[in-house]
Coordinates of C-alpha atoms and ligand atoms in Angstrom, one line a residue:
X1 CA 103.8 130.4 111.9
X2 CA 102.1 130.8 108.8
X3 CA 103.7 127.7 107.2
X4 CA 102.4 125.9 110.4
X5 CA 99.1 126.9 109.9
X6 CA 99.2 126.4 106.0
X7 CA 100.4 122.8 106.8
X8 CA 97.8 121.8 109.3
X9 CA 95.5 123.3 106.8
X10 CA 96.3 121.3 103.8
X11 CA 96.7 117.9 106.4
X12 CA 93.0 118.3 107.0
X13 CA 92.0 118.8 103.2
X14 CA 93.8 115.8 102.7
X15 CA 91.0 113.9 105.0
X16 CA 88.0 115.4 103.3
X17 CA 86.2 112.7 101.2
X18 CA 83.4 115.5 99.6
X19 CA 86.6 116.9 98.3
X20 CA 88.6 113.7 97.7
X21 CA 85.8 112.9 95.0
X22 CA 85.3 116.2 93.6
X23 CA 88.4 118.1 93.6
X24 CA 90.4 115.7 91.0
X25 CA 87.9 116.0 88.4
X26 CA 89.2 120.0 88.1
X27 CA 91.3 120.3 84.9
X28 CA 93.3 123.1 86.9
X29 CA 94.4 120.4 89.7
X30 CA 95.0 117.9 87.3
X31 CA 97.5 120.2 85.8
X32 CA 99.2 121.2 89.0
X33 CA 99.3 117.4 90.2
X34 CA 101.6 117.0 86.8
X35 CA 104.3 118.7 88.1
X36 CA 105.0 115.8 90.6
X37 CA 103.6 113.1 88.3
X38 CA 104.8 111.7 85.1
X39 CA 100.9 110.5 84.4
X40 CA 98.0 108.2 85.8
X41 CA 99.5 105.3 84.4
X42 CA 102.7 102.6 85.3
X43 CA 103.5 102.9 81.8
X44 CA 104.3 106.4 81.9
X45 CA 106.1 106.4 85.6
X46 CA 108.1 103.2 83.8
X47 CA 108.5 105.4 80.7
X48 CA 109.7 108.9 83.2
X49 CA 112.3 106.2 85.1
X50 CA 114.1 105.5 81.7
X51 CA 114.8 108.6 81.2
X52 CA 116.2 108.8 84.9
X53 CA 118.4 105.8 84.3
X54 CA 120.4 107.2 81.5
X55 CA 121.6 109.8 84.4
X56 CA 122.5 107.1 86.6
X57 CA 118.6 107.4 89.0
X58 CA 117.5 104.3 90.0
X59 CA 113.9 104.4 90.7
X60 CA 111.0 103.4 92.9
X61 CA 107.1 103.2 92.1
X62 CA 103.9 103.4 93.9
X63 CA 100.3 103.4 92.7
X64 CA 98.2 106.0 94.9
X65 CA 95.5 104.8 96.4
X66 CA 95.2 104.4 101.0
X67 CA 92.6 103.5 103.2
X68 CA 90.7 100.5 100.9
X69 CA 87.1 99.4 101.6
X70 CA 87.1 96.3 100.3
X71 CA 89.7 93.1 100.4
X72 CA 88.4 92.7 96.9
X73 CA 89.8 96.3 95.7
X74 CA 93.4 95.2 98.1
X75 CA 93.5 91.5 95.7
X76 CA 93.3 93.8 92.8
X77 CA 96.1 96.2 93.9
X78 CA 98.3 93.4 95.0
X79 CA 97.8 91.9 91.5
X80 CA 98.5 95.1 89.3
X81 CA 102.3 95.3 91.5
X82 CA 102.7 91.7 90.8
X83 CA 102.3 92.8 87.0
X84 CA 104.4 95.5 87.9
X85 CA 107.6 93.8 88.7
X86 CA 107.5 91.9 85.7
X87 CA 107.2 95.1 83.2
X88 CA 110.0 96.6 85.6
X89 CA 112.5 93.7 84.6
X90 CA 111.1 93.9 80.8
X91 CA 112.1 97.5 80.6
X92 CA 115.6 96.8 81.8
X93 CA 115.1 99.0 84.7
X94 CA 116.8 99.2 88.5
X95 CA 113.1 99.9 90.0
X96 CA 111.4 98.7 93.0
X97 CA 108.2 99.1 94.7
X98 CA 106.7 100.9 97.6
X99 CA 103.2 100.8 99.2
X100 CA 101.0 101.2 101.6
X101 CA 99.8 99.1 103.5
X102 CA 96.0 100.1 103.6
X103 CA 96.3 99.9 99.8
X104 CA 96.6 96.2 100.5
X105 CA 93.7 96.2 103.6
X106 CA 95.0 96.4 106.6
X107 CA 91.9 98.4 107.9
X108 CA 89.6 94.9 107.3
X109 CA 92.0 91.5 107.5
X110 CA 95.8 91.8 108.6
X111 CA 96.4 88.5 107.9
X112 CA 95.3 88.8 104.6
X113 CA 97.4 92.2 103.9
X114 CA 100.4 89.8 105.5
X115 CA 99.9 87.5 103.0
X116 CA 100.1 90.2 100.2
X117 CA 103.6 91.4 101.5
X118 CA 104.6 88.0 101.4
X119 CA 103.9 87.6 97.7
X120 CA 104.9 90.8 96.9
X121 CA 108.3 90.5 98.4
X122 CA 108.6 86.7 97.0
X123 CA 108.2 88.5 93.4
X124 CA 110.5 91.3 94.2
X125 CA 113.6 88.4 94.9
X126 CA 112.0 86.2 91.7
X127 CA 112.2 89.6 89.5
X128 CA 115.9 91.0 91.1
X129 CA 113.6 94.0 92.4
X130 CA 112.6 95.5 96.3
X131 CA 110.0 95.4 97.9
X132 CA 109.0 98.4 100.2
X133 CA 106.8 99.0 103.0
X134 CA 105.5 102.6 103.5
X135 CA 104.7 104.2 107.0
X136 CA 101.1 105.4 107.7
X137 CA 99.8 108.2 110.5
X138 CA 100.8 106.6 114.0
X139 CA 97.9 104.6 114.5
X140 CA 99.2 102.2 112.1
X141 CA 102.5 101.9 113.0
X142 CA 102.2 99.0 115.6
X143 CA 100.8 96.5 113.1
X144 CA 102.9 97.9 110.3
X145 CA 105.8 97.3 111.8
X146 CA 104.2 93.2 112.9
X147 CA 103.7 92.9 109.1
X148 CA 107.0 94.3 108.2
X149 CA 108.7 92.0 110.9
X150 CA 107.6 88.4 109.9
X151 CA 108.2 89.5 105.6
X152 CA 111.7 90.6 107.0
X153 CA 112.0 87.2 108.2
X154 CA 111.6 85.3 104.9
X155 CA 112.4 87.5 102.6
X156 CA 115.6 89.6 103.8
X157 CA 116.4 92.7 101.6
X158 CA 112.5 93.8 102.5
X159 CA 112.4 97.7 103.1
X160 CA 110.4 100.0 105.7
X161 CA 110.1 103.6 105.7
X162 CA 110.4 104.7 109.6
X163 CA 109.3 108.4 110.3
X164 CA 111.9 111.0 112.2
X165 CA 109.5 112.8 113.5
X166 CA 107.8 110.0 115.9
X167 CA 109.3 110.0 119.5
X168 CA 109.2 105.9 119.2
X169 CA 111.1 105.4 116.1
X170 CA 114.4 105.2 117.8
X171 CA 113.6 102.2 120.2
X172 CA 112.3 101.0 116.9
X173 CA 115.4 101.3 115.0
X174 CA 116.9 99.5 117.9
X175 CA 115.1 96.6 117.8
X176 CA 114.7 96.2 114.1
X177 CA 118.9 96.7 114.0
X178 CA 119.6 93.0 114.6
X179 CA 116.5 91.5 111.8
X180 CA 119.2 93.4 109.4
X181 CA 116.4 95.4 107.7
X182 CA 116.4 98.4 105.0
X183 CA 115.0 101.2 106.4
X184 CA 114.0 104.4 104.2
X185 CA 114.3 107.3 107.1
X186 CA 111.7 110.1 106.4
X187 CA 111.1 113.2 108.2
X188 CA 107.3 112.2 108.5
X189 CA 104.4 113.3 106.4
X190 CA 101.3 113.3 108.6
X191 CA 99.6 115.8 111.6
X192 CA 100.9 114.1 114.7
X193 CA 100.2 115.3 118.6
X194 CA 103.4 116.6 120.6
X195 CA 102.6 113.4 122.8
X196 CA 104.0 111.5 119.9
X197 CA 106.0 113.0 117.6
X198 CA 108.5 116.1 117.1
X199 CA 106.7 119.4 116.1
X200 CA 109.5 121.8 115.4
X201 CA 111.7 121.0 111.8
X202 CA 114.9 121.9 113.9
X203 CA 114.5 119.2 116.3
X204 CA 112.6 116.6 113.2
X205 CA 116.3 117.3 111.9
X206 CA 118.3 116.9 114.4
X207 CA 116.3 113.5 114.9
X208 CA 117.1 112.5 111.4
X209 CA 120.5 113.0 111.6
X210 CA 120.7 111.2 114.6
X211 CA 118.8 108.0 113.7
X212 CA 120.6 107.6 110.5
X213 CA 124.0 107.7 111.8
X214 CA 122.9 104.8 114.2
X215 CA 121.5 103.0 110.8
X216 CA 124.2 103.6 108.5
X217 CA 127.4 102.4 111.1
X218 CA 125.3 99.2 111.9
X219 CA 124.8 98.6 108.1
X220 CA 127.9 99.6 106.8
X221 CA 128.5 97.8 103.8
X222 CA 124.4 96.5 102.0
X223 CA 122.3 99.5 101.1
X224 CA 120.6 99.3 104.2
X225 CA 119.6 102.9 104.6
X226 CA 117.6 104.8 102.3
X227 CA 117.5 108.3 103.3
X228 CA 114.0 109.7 102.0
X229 CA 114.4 113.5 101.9
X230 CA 114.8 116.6 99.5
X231 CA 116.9 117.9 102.4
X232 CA 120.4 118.3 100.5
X233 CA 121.5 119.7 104.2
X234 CA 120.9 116.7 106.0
X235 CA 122.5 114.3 103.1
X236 CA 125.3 115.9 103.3
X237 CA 125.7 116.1 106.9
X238 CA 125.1 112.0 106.9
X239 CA 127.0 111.8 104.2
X240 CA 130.0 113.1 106.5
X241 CA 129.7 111.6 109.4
X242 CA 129.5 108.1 107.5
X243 CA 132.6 109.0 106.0
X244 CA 134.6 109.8 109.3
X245 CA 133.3 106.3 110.4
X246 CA 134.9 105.2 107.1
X247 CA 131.1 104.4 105.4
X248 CA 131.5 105.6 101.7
X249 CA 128.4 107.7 100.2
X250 CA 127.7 104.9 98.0
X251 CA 127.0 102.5 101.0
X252 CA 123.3 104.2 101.8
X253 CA 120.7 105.6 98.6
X254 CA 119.4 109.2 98.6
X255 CA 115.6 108.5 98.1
X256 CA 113.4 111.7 96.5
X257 CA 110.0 112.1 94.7
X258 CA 109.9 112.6 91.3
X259 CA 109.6 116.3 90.2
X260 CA 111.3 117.4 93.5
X261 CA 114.4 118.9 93.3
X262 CA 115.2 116.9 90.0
X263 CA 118.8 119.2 89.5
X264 CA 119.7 118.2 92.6
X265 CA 118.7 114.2 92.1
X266 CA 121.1 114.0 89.0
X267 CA 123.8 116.1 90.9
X268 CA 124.0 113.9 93.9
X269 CA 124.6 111.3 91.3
X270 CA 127.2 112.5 89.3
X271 CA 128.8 112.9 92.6
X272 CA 128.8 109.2 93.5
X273 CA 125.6 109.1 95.2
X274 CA 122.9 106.0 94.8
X275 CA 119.8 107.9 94.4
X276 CA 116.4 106.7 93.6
X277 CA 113.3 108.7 92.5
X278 CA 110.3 107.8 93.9
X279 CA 107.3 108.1 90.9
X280 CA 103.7 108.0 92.1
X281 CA 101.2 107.2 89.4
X282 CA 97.6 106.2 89.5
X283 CA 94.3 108.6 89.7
X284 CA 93.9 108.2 93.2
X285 CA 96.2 111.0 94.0
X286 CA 94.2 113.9 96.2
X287 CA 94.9 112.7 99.5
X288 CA 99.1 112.3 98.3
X289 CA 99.0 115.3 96.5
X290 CA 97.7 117.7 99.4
X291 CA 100.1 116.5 101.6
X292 CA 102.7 117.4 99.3
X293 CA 101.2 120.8 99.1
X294 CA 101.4 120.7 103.2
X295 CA 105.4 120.0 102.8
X296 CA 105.8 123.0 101.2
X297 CA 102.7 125.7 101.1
X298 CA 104.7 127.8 98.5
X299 CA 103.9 124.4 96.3
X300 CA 100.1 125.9 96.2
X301 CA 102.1 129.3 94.0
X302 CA 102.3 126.5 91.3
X303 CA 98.8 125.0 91.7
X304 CA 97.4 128.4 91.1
X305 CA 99.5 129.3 88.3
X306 CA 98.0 125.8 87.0
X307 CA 94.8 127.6 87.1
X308 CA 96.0 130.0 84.2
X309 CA 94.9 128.9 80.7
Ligands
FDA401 P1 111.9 119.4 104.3 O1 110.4 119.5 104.3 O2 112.6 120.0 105.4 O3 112.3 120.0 102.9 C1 113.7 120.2 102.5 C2 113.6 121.0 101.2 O4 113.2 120.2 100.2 C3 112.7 122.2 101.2 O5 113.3 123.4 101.6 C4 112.2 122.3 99.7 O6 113.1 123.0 99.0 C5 112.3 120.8 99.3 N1 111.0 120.2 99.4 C6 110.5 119.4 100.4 N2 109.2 119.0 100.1 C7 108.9 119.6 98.9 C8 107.7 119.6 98.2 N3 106.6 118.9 98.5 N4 107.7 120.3 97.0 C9 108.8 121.0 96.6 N5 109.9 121.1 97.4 C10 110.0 120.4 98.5 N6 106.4 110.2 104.7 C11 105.7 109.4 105.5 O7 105.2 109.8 106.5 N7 105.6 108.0 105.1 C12 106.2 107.5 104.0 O8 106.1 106.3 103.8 C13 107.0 108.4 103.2 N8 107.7 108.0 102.1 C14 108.5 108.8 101.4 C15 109.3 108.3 100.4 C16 110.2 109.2 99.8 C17 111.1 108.6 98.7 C18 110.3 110.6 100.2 C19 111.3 111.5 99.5 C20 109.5 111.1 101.1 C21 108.6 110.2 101.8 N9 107.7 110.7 102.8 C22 107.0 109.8 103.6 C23 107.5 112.2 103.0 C24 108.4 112.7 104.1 O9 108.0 112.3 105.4 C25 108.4 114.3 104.1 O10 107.1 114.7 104.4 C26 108.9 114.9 102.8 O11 110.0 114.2 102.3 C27 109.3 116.4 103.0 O12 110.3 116.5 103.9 P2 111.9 116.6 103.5 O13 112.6 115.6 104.2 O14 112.0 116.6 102.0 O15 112.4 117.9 104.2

């Protein structure tokens, strides 16, 4: 109850701009938002997914930054990932890229935001890298899922996350099954209505569990399924009913943020588990962080403890 009231709490600081502008400049939050971020830059996420590599983590990056205002500031965005990928095969690294796509504009020009997928995934199969599409609230779902569709279409090996939690997402599934895509499952991050989306964790869960069974016996042999969750539970239980269909662990990738349950990231992978950290970087990070604080309100014990000297 609490937790459900702490949640929808810190879902609605996440939407306040007076303190989207104001709150990051606090030394005390820019200490707390360290514990899920290497730093503000790609040279420091690049430099944090090294050291991952030597235990066997692949990794994943994404600059924060949603809801753009101009294409301009989307061109510029696109631009810095298609650096990205190039400093990711310099490094020697097994790292991809995720975004969102109103970090590339889909609230002013779709076709435009198309076009930067395209390129994006073009220089993701130039490099040996993946390309990722992130899911948004539910009002962006529709065209994400247009966009994802026709980069799918030229560029196979594209991935989309796809959120347990919506009541849709299994007709989805169905229909993307036969495109062959990627799909990153995820519990689902944002404050939905009970007309659209699963409110209570047991049924989110059983949801999960449910969808990624379908996923993982239609794609049993390409790392089609990413499962994007801290949940050990759940991986486990996936991770069993894969193997009584004869799927072996390494056939799907465990998918968790950086600074999350790290002991658990390197044990999954000394157990013959692909796993892949996910490292956010950039200083556009109030909106991502609060709703990591609305995952898990005991999170907010370590922001205050951030506020000690
Ligand atoms: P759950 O919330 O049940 O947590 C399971 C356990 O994990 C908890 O008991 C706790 O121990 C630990 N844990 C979870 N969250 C934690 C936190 N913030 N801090 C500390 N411990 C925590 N969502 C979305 O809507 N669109 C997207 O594109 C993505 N992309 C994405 C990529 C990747 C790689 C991950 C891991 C997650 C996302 N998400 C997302 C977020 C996702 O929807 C979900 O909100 C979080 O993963 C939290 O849910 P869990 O599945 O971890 O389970």
């Amino acid at each position: 109850m609490l937790n459900a009231a702490l949640r929808k709490l810190f879902l609605a600081l996440s939407r306040n701009g007076f303190l989207r502008r104001r709150l990051p400049q606090l030394p005390f939050m820019r200490r707390a938002v360290g514990r899920f971020m290497p730093g503000e830059t790609a040279e420091d996420a690049l430099a944090a997914a090294l050291v991952l590599q030597r235990d066997g983590i692949a990794s994943e990056y994404t600059r924060l930054g949603e809801n753009i205002s101009d294409m301009a500031e989307a061109d510029a965005v696109a631009e810095h990932y298609v650096a990205l990928y190039g400093q990711i095969r310099e490094a020697g690294l097994d790292g991809e890229i995720s975004v969102k796509l109103t970090q590339l504009g889909l609230d002013i020009d779709e076709a435009a935001t198309l076009d930067h997928c395209l390129r994006l995934a073009a220089r993701a199969r130039e490099t040996g890298s993946g390309f990722w599409i992130d899911m948004e609230d539910s009002s962006y779902v529709d065209r994400t899922l247009r966009i994802y569709e026709r980069v799918l279409a030229e560029h196979p090996g594209t991935g989309l996350c796809l959120q347990a939690y919506l009541h849709r997402t299994a007709a989805d599934v169905e229909r993307l099954l036969p495109q062959r895509p990627r799909i990153r499952l995820v519990k689902g991050a944002y404050d939905e209505p009970a007309s659209i989306a699963l409110r209570a964790k047991r049924d989110v869960d059983a949801n999960f569990l449910a969808l990624a069974v379908t996923i993982a016996r239609a794609t049993p042999t390409g790392v089609g399924l990413g499962l994007g969750t801290h949940d050990i539970r759940l991986v486990e239980q996936v991770a069993r009913h894969a193997a009584a269909a004869g799927i072996a662990r390494d056939a799907f990738e465990v998918q968790m943020l950086f600074g999350i349950r790290a002991g658990e990231q390197r044990r999954l992978a000394t157990e013959g588990y692909r796993v892949r950290t996910l490292i956010a970087y950039g200083d556009a990070w109030y909106p991502w962080y609060m709703r990591r604080l609305a995952e898990r309100p005991a999170n907010v014990l370590f922001a205050l403890r951030a506020l000690l000297p």
